[in-house]
Amino acid sequence: MDTSIEAITATSELKARVESDQLIDYLLHLADNALILGHRNSEWCGHGPILELDIAITNIALDLIGQARHFYQYAAELINQPDVTNRKASPMGGGLEGATEDALAFLRDAKDFKNCLLVEQPNGDWGVTVMRQFFFSTWQYYLYQHLQNSNDKRIAAIAAKALKEVTYHVRWSSEWVIRLGRGTEESNAKMTNAVDVLNQYSGELFTPADYENVAVREGYGADLCTIKHLWVQKVKETFQDATLAFLLPSNDHILQLFGKIGEHTTHLYELLTEMQFLQRTYPGAQW
Amino acid sequence: MQVTDTHFQDKINADIKVEPKEWMPGKYRQTLIRQISQHAHSEIVGMLPEGAWITRAPSLKRKAILLAKVQDEAGHGLYLYSAAETLGITRDEMVEQLHSGKAKYSSIFNYPTLTWADIGAIGWLVDGAAIINQVPLCRTSYGPYARAMVRICREESFHQRQGFEILLTLSKGTQAQHDMAQDAINRWWWPSLMMFGPPDDDSPNTAQSMQWKIKRQSNDELRQKFVDICAEQVKALELTLPDDKLAWNETRGHYDFGEINWDEFYQVISGNGPCNKERMTARVKAWEDGAWVREAAMKEVIGQ
């Protein structure tokens, strides 16, 4: 763990912001995205199509879980500030004292998770996993590029460090999208199917929740309109190389669910049941 | 013995490493292919029992450590397959031998991981036994194998420590956690002792392997070393090993221990362990599901 990032503590100016809860929500959103996708990728460990790819997807999982920990740790520090008052509700879903990274990951309910629907979708075949990674990492890359200039020094530091990792994730996933798109008839069909399965979740990446709007207004978050423009460009180019048909990010899912504010598919509920089982079964135990 | 054979044995006796392009007896080559590929397969199949707990690890830190550890095993598999390939067999052929049952892997991985404590027990006992087996292999006579083992041993000792640390935390935790740790040790102890292979008087390949310095210590010698270490370490865990006969023998300067159930060992090796079918099904499924990915990647390589 990088201690220099943890050393950047909340300033009094930031504490004021916390009163609105929005910064905490924003951090949880960033953390949850990373954790849930890291978790999904980790499900591949031992089951990849070839040893080298098993190792690569596990690397990405490790990077994402590492990022999640940084954001959770920061969120936990803010939640634990004694002089923060008037919060509408604990992000823990009710009066949990002494937040920690683990409490935030293992003791919140699905409705309190703020990740995008894209990351909680099941792995599907390798094509869906690679496409999901490409959609997400491309988004995360432009997001972190902005966040490294965040006026919140801690967010900026986490983003700057993670950007190096995400740069690799984009390179790796885009190369595989191209390789499999171009590869064989079968692999092209699998990748086309992956776009079909996942495109309905891409629009949410660019649809801001309230806390994201506040984050932009306060100067610690990133504007999703700019990111969308860059994302579309990158995905379009990559798809051209991959001989895949490009579809604009779809917003269809918004009619039903909005993961960023805790409206999730059953997949997240199942994922959390598995992930949280030990912490829930043995409350208060140390591991 | 032919002239080349004599010359080869002289080289072995002088502790000169054998390198891939050099002459070696056919049986030396076959023994190494069998042993290295078996070792590689053990790393790969060994990812499954521990991998089953990555999604259920009880904290983010434990999750990251376990993920990194299982990933290390994939890396070990990779070094070992590469070492075996220098002997004139392809990775695909080795995988095929694993899936058809022609090649074996360590029988320990046919046992299930029932609780989180099993992750601790695997680290402490299974990786601990692996280290004892593998440290002498860093000096094995075949160069690529010896060099792969140096890297592997370095990582294994970290794995063993993290396993011990998981058990220590559980042992000092709640009563339920303490019991969970003891139960895991009870289940993993005997299978770990079997990891050293059959007793010396029932180990047909040992003599030749020792002469060629592929193997440098006998199964029973290594097993004894392991028992002596664990019998001490378990005290620090405030847990026990499930063996009434375990006792320090002043005369021998070693711990005596009970009879190993070799019938169980041979049963598990011949496919009747609790998870043999499950493990092979998982490996074959991963391989078959990934076929289209490998084909597409190969096409790119050939096309360029």
XYZ file of C-alpha atoms in Angstrom:
591
model
C 0.000 0.000 0.000
C 1.283 3.428 -0.907
C 1.625 5.318 2.340
C 2.215 8.638 0.655
C -1.373 8.613 -0.551
C -2.730 7.827 2.884
C -0.666 10.640 4.320
C -2.781 13.203 2.512
C -5.476 13.899 5.059
C -8.697 15.792 4.732
C -8.384 19.545 5.131
C -10.911 21.587 7.045
C -12.175 22.863 3.747
C -12.936 19.314 2.763
C -14.660 18.559 6.006
C -17.170 21.221 5.151
C -17.930 19.455 1.914
C -18.423 16.191 3.664
C -21.406 17.633 5.458
C -23.287 17.206 2.243
C -22.230 13.563 1.997
C -21.568 14.056 -1.667
C -17.823 13.570 -1.503
C -18.283 10.300 0.366
C -20.815 9.131 -2.188
C -18.435 10.054 -4.958
C -15.587 8.122 -3.349
C -17.782 5.101 -2.790
C -18.842 5.248 -6.416
C -15.197 5.193 -7.531
C -14.320 2.459 -5.051
C -17.332 0.264 -5.792
C -16.674 0.341 -9.536
C -13.119 -0.838 -8.982
C -13.982 -3.457 -6.384
C -16.862 -5.058 -8.246
C -15.012 -5.309 -11.541
C -11.900 -6.514 -9.700
C -14.050 -9.173 -8.065
C -15.564 -10.242 -11.381
C -12.134 -10.512 -12.978
C -10.858 -12.495 -10.025
C -13.499 -15.147 -10.794
C -11.392 -16.024 -13.847
C -8.351 -16.934 -11.769
C -7.544 -20.551 -12.644
C -10.076 -20.682 -15.485
C -8.603 -18.449 -18.213
C -8.288 -19.537 -21.855
C -4.510 -19.763 -21.556
C -2.064 -19.313 -18.698
C -0.773 -15.940 -19.917
C -4.312 -14.531 -20.049
C -5.143 -15.981 -16.660
C -2.195 -14.045 -15.277
C -3.134 -10.852 -17.149
C -6.763 -10.757 -15.980
C -5.633 -11.476 -12.419
C -3.199 -8.570 -12.640
C -6.023 -6.273 -13.633
C -8.143 -7.634 -10.791
C -5.325 -6.892 -8.349
C -4.892 -3.353 -9.655
C -8.612 -2.647 -9.359
C -8.889 -4.044 -5.840
C -5.887 -1.912 -4.904
C -7.604 1.198 -6.261
C -10.802 0.329 -4.426
C -8.877 0.062 -1.169
C -7.392 3.546 -1.602
C -10.819 5.085 -2.177
C -12.467 3.132 0.643
C -9.731 4.075 3.071
C -10.200 7.725 2.250
C -13.992 7.437 2.494
C -13.647 5.675 5.861
C -11.458 8.479 7.214
C -14.015 11.052 6.190
C -16.903 9.067 7.642
C -15.030 8.719 10.912
C -14.365 12.443 11.335
C -15.909 13.253 14.698
C -16.913 16.804 13.848
C -18.858 15.926 10.760
C -22.493 16.476 11.552
C -25.841 16.672 9.833
C -25.253 13.808 7.522
C -28.466 12.546 6.074
C -27.607 8.924 6.755
C -24.587 6.783 7.177
C -23.391 5.304 3.909
C -23.270 2.074 5.830
C -27.037 2.095 5.754
C -27.337 2.867 9.436
C -25.231 3.940 12.359
C -22.100 1.849 11.889
C -19.358 3.306 14.023
C -15.745 3.197 12.972
C -15.907 2.721 9.227
C -13.020 0.799 7.658
C -12.262 -0.276 4.118
C -13.557 -3.715 4.999
C -16.742 -2.459 6.643
C -17.471 -0.437 3.522
C -16.845 -3.395 1.227
C -18.334 -6.209 3.271
C -21.104 -4.713 5.378
C -23.045 -2.498 3.024
C -26.109 -3.845 1.248
C -26.454 -3.902 -2.518
C -28.728 -0.863 -2.484
C -25.877 1.151 -0.936
C -23.396 0.213 -3.659
C -22.842 2.938 -6.226
C -21.085 1.077 -9.005
C -22.236 1.170 -12.621
C -24.294 -1.734 -13.850
C -21.618 -2.583 -16.412
C -19.131 -3.852 -13.833
C -21.535 -6.147 -12.010
C -22.574 -8.046 -15.132
C -21.528 -11.711 -15.131
C -18.299 -12.607 -16.875
C -20.000 -14.443 -19.714
C -17.472 -15.811 -22.165
C -13.969 -14.408 -22.557
C -15.242 -12.022 -25.248
C -17.746 -10.397 -22.878
C -15.076 -10.101 -20.191
C -12.591 -8.457 -22.557
C -15.217 -6.102 -23.989
C -16.456 -5.137 -20.523
C -12.865 -4.380 -19.529
C -12.312 -2.296 -22.635
C -15.501 -0.248 -22.137
C -14.739 0.295 -18.470
C -10.990 0.897 -18.648
C -11.380 3.406 -21.463
C -13.907 5.299 -19.336
C -11.735 5.003 -16.247
C -8.672 6.165 -18.135
C -10.233 9.480 -19.177
C -11.853 9.826 -15.771
C -8.574 9.405 -13.890
C -6.830 11.694 -16.334
C -9.172 14.410 -15.121
C -9.090 13.335 -11.509
C -5.323 13.565 -11.294
C -5.928 17.334 -11.440
C -8.709 17.184 -8.869
C -8.640 19.958 -6.265
C -8.910 17.194 -3.683
C -5.266 16.252 -3.275
C -6.014 12.755 -2.070
C -8.223 11.933 -5.055
C -5.611 13.453 -7.353
C -2.880 11.274 -5.839
C -4.910 8.067 -6.077
C -5.883 8.829 -9.675
C -2.338 9.690 -10.709
C -1.017 6.422 -9.311
C -3.840 4.348 -10.769
C -3.559 5.980 -14.176
C -0.366 4.053 -14.864
C -2.231 0.797 -14.234
C -5.284 1.818 -16.230
C -3.127 2.842 -19.185
C -2.019 -0.781 -19.339
C -5.599 -2.067 -18.913
C -6.725 0.006 -21.908
C -3.811 -1.168 -23.999
C -4.312 -4.808 -23.080
C -8.091 -4.844 -23.554
C -8.064 -2.825 -26.788
C -5.415 -5.105 -28.274
C -7.546 -8.128 -27.444
C -10.708 -6.516 -28.808
C -8.840 -5.992 -32.069
C -7.199 -9.415 -32.087
C -10.451 -11.254 -31.420
C -12.519 -8.986 -33.650
C -10.200 -9.664 -36.544
C -9.304 -13.242 -35.617
C -11.636 -15.943 -36.878
C -15.249 -15.892 -37.917
C -16.121 -17.426 -34.580
C -14.139 -14.909 -32.544
C -15.651 -12.030 -34.504
C -19.127 -13.383 -33.774
C -18.267 -13.666 -30.066
C -17.067 -10.068 -29.953
C -20.150 -8.857 -31.807
C -22.241 -10.685 -29.257
C -20.226 -9.063 -26.453
C -21.069 -5.594 -27.795
C -24.677 -6.637 -28.012
C -24.712 -7.854 -24.411
C -22.879 -4.880 -22.938
C -23.790 -1.842 -24.967
C -26.980 -1.295 -22.988
C -24.816 -0.592 -19.933
C -22.389 1.837 -21.544
C -24.731 4.826 -21.434
C -24.832 4.826 -17.648
C -21.114 5.571 -17.510
C -21.892 9.043 -18.881
C -25.138 9.733 -17.037
C -24.243 11.675 -13.910
C -25.717 10.975 -10.503
C -26.270 14.011 -8.276
C -23.030 13.430 -6.410
C -21.123 13.497 -9.684
C -22.679 16.841 -10.612
C -21.707 18.207 -7.214
C -18.208 16.780 -7.665
C -17.798 18.683 -10.925
C -19.200 21.885 -9.427
C -16.866 21.674 -6.438
C -13.858 20.929 -8.627
C -12.913 17.530 -7.261
C -14.765 15.426 -9.847
C -14.703 15.021 -13.613
C -17.187 16.158 -16.222
C -18.710 13.128 -17.936
C -19.635 15.022 -21.130
C -15.982 15.566 -21.977
C -15.174 11.971 -21.093
C -17.986 10.687 -23.267
C -16.590 12.492 -26.278
C -13.133 10.976 -25.759
C -14.547 7.525 -25.015
C -16.649 7.458 -28.175
C -13.624 8.425 -30.230
C -11.400 5.729 -28.735
C -14.005 2.962 -28.932
C -14.912 3.903 -32.497
C -11.271 3.787 -33.620
C -10.655 0.488 -31.877
C -13.803 -1.063 -33.336
C -12.749 0.059 -36.789
C -9.448 -1.778 -36.318
C -11.321 -4.756 -34.923
C -13.816 -4.809 -37.807
C -16.678 -4.505 -35.328
C -19.765 -2.329 -35.731
C -19.756 0.664 -33.387
C -22.917 1.576 -31.501
C -23.361 4.818 -29.613
C -23.546 4.432 -25.841
C -27.055 3.434 -25.054
C -29.223 4.873 -22.295
C -31.974 2.316 -22.535
C -31.294 0.853 -19.130
C -32.057 4.173 -17.460
C -35.712 3.389 -17.930
C -35.219 0.566 -15.493
C -32.154 0.818 -13.265
C -29.437 3.273 -12.270
C -26.562 1.495 -10.513
C -24.847 4.704 -9.466
C -27.648 5.433 -7.005
C -28.025 1.878 -5.773
C -30.465 0.429 -8.283
C -28.820 -2.842 -9.279
C -29.398 -6.022 -11.205
C -29.757 -9.291 -9.276
C -26.168 -10.050 -10.295
C -24.797 -7.635 -7.711
C -26.970 -9.147 -4.984
C -25.584 -12.594 -5.773
C -22.026 -11.323 -5.987
C -22.271 -9.647 -2.578
C -23.863 -12.684 -0.953
C -20.750 -14.616 -1.876
C -18.226 -11.863 -1.217
C -19.629 -10.802 2.167
C -20.421 -14.235 3.558
C -17.633 -14.571 6.116
C -17.938 -11.040 7.465
C -21.707 -11.447 7.761
C -21.599 -14.930 9.304
C -19.008 -14.098 11.960
C -19.781 -10.502 12.949
C -16.894 -8.644 14.536
C -14.305 -11.366 13.945
C -10.795 -10.402 12.859
C -9.311 -12.198 9.871
C 26.807 -48.895 -20.083
C 27.801 -47.098 -23.282
C 30.587 -44.564 -23.537
C 28.201 -41.629 -23.719
C 26.375 -42.898 -20.643
C 29.588 -43.077 -18.685
C 30.611 -39.638 -19.789
C 27.177 -38.322 -18.817
C 27.404 -39.853 -15.354
C 30.878 -38.349 -14.897
C 29.442 -34.955 -15.652
C 26.612 -35.503 -13.171
C 29.102 -36.665 -10.544
C 31.140 -33.508 -11.098
C 27.972 -31.436 -10.502
C 28.063 -29.938 -13.985
C 24.565 -28.898 -15.045
C 23.002 -30.583 -18.055
C 21.750 -28.041 -20.600
C 19.002 -28.468 -23.248
C 21.082 -28.971 -26.392
C 23.505 -31.414 -24.790
C 23.366 -35.176 -25.072
C 21.455 -36.977 -22.349
C 20.195 -40.531 -21.946
C 16.673 -41.019 -23.269
C 15.459 -42.174 -19.901
C 16.923 -39.098 -18.177
C 14.957 -36.947 -20.631
C 11.761 -38.949 -20.097
C 12.099 -38.869 -16.318
C 12.532 -35.110 -16.389
C 9.604 -34.549 -18.736
C 7.448 -36.656 -16.454
C 8.601 -34.935 -13.292
C 8.632 -31.323 -14.548
C 5.305 -31.581 -16.338
C 3.776 -33.247 -13.301
C 5.095 -30.378 -11.243
C 3.700 -27.815 -13.711
C 0.303 -29.525 -13.726
C 0.297 -29.492 -9.925
C 0.749 -25.730 -9.962
C -2.135 -25.290 -12.384
C -4.559 -27.721 -10.774
C -3.432 -26.331 -7.417
C -4.890 -22.967 -8.400
C -8.400 -24.428 -8.173
C -8.845 -25.313 -4.481
C -7.434 -21.969 -3.345
C -9.005 -20.028 -6.193
C -12.365 -21.135 -4.852
C -11.869 -18.781 -1.879
C -10.752 -15.648 -3.723
C -14.339 -14.472 -4.102
C -15.062 -15.250 -0.443
C -11.893 -13.939 1.188
C -12.847 -12.191 4.431
C -11.072 -8.858 3.909
C -9.779 -6.803 1.000
C -6.217 -7.347 2.132
C -6.665 -11.129 2.327
C -8.384 -11.104 -1.040
C -5.490 -9.256 -2.667
C -2.883 -11.534 -1.044
C -4.691 -14.708 -2.056
C -5.218 -13.465 -5.595
C -1.530 -12.623 -5.897
C -0.619 -16.003 -4.475
C -2.753 -18.003 -6.870
C -1.400 -15.859 -9.675
C 2.123 -16.789 -8.559
C 1.145 -20.413 -9.047
C 0.097 -19.695 -12.623
C 3.520 -18.099 -13.068
C 5.224 -21.182 -11.612
C 3.278 -23.334 -14.049
C 4.515 -21.141 -16.849
C 8.218 -21.405 -15.853
C 7.901 -25.149 -15.465
C 6.121 -25.736 -18.769
C 8.866 -23.682 -20.405
C 11.553 -25.754 -18.667
C 9.864 -28.967 -19.855
C 9.580 -27.600 -23.400
C 13.387 -27.422 -23.580
C 13.297 -31.232 -23.461
C 11.313 -31.485 -26.689
C 7.651 -31.566 -25.693
C 5.104 -28.804 -26.338
C 2.834 -27.221 -23.769
C -0.213 -28.391 -25.737
C 1.049 -31.970 -25.588
C 1.541 -31.709 -21.855
C -1.938 -30.241 -21.376
C -3.346 -33.061 -23.471
C -1.559 -35.610 -21.238
C -3.035 -33.951 -18.145
C -6.562 -33.988 -19.528
C -6.357 -37.593 -20.724
C -5.086 -38.707 -17.332
C -1.746 -39.864 -18.724
C 0.120 -37.240 -16.718
C -0.375 -36.964 -12.972
C -0.444 -33.990 -10.635
C 0.031 -33.812 -6.886
C -2.757 -35.812 -5.263
C -3.137 -33.187 -2.516
C -5.188 -30.999 -4.857
C -7.917 -33.601 -4.983
C -9.007 -32.592 -1.500
C -11.655 -29.886 -1.049
C -11.263 -26.463 0.567
C -14.229 -26.364 2.906
C -13.527 -23.272 4.993
C -11.368 -20.158 4.966
C -8.976 -21.906 7.371
C -8.148 -24.339 4.577
C -6.423 -21.458 2.820
C -4.213 -21.080 5.882
C -3.613 -24.833 6.119
C -2.698 -25.072 2.430
C -0.209 -22.250 2.812
C 1.356 -23.621 5.950
C 1.301 -27.368 5.233
C 0.984 -27.849 1.489
C 3.295 -25.015 0.506
C 5.512 -25.935 3.435
C 5.829 -29.502 2.156
C 6.360 -28.218 -1.366
C 9.262 -26.084 -0.182
C 10.949 -29.019 1.523
C 10.527 -31.002 -1.683
C 11.666 -28.190 -3.892
C 14.651 -26.656 -2.142
C 16.863 -29.632 -3.116
C 15.570 -29.249 -6.681
C 17.297 -25.867 -6.927
C 20.442 -28.027 -7.222
C 18.936 -30.607 -9.550
C 21.166 -31.674 -12.428
C 19.076 -30.283 -15.280
C 19.882 -26.564 -15.681
C 16.513 -25.107 -16.796
C 14.666 -27.023 -14.061
C 17.114 -25.926 -11.365
C 16.846 -22.285 -12.431
C 13.038 -22.388 -12.495
C 13.080 -23.867 -9.007
C 15.211 -21.049 -7.608
C 12.550 -18.516 -8.585
C 9.726 -20.721 -7.407
C 11.225 -21.411 -3.993
C 11.644 -17.725 -3.332
C 7.912 -17.183 -3.808
C 6.836 -20.347 -2.029
C 8.407 -19.285 1.230
C 6.247 -16.156 1.152
C 3.198 -18.365 0.542
C 4.060 -20.551 3.465
C 4.379 -17.550 5.788
C 1.035 -16.095 4.728
C -0.617 -19.464 5.395
C 0.903 -19.640 8.859
C -0.225 -16.094 9.521
C -3.831 -16.865 8.506
C -3.857 -19.822 10.933
C -2.283 -17.769 13.702
C -4.932 -15.065 13.316
C -7.696 -17.676 13.395
C -6.177 -19.503 16.329
C -6.091 -16.308 18.374
C -9.544 -15.249 17.190
C -12.962 -16.361 18.394
C -13.598 -19.949 19.488
C -15.328 -20.628 16.161
C -12.277 -19.399 14.277
C -9.908 -21.401 16.461
C -11.976 -24.539 15.832
C -12.022 -23.795 12.120
C -8.211 -23.664 12.090
C -7.876 -26.934 14.021
C -10.346 -28.676 11.741
C -8.414 -27.571 8.660
C -5.131 -28.868 10.078
C -6.809 -32.151 10.981
C -7.902 -32.595 7.391
C -4.725 -31.404 5.641
C -2.015 -32.954 7.816
C -1.999 -36.530 6.508
C -2.448 -35.651 2.841
C 0.485 -33.239 3.247
C 2.704 -36.067 4.475
C 1.733 -38.037 1.388
C 3.076 -35.230 -0.799
C 6.588 -36.619 -0.356
C 5.560 -39.720 -2.256
C 5.615 -43.398 -1.283
C 8.079 -44.740 1.309
C 11.625 -45.266 0.005
C 11.348 -49.049 -0.170
C 8.267 -48.649 -2.364
C 9.546 -45.855 -4.638
C 10.705 -47.469 -7.885
C 12.169 -44.381 -9.548
C 14.129 -43.035 -6.610
C 17.457 -44.883 -7.024
C 17.996 -43.899 -10.661
C 16.807 -40.336 -10.035
C 19.253 -40.004 -7.147
C 22.094 -41.344 -9.274
C 21.313 -38.736 -11.935
C 20.955 -36.110 -9.236
C 17.499 -35.206 -10.460
C 16.437 -36.037 -6.953
C 18.861 -35.233 -4.155
C 17.144 -36.571 -1.052
C 14.834 -39.533 -0.580
C 11.099 -39.267 0.076
C 11.390 -40.463 3.655
C 14.266 -38.123 4.477
C 12.293 -35.135 3.238
C 9.130 -36.264 4.985
C 10.963 -36.555 8.300
C 12.355 -33.073 7.870
C 8.845 -31.734 7.312
C 7.414 -33.495 10.365
C 10.227 -32.130 12.548
C 9.538 -28.566 11.404
C 5.741 -28.742 11.698
C 5.782 -30.425 15.110
C 7.570 -27.341 16.435
C 5.651 -24.706 14.485
C 2.252 -26.047 15.517
C 3.103 -25.151 19.123
C 3.414 -21.497 18.145
C -0.034 -21.768 16.584
C -1.427 -23.185 19.847
C -2.995 -25.922 17.764
C -2.202 -29.635 17.418
C -1.333 -32.145 14.722
C -3.812 -35.045 14.484
C -1.367 -37.825 15.379
C -1.311 -39.607 18.775
C 2.026 -41.178 17.959
C 3.788 -37.894 17.323
C 6.617 -37.733 19.893
C 10.200 -36.521 20.103
C 12.661 -39.386 19.838
C 15.855 -38.455 21.676
C 17.885 -41.311 20.169
C 16.993 -40.552 16.577
C 17.025 -36.814 17.069
C 13.727 -36.667 15.183
C 10.005 -36.789 15.812
C 8.399 -40.216 15.529
C 5.050 -40.171 13.821
C 2.139 -42.485 13.065
C 1.453 -44.732 10.127
C 0.411 -43.055 6.889
C -2.655 -44.471 5.203
C -1.026 -45.448 1.910
C -4.180 -47.079 0.722
C -5.822 -43.651 0.699
C -2.821 -42.249 -1.178
C -3.083 -44.835 -3.957
C -6.856 -44.457 -4.098
C -6.569 -40.699 -4.599
C -3.790 -41.068 -7.178
C -5.848 -43.526 -9.168
C -8.742 -41.092 -9.415
C -10.878 -41.825 -6.377
C -10.119 -38.759 -4.280
C -12.913 -36.408 -3.214
C -12.324 -33.907 -6.027
C -10.438 -35.658 -8.846
C -13.320 -35.440 -11.288
C -14.216 -31.897 -10.309
C -10.634 -30.694 -10.836
C -10.262 -32.289 -14.245
C -13.703 -31.112 -15.334
C -12.737 -27.544 -14.414
C -9.421 -27.770 -16.281
C -10.926 -29.321 -19.381
C -13.764 -26.785 -19.397
C -11.347 -23.844 -19.155
C -9.288 -25.317 -21.992
C -12.275 -26.021 -24.242
C -14.003 -22.708 -23.519
C -10.762 -20.949 -24.381
C -10.177 -22.763 -27.672
C -11.684 -19.995 -29.830
C -9.495 -17.389 -28.099
C -6.319 -19.399 -28.746
C -7.319 -20.050 -32.340
C -7.951 -16.368 -33.008
C -4.642 -15.428 -31.387
C -2.770 -18.078 -33.386
C -4.301 -16.836 -36.601
C -2.896 -13.398 -35.909
C 0.560 -14.832 -35.249
C 0.529 -16.901 -38.421
C -0.972 -14.064 -40.470
C 1.875 -11.684 -39.637
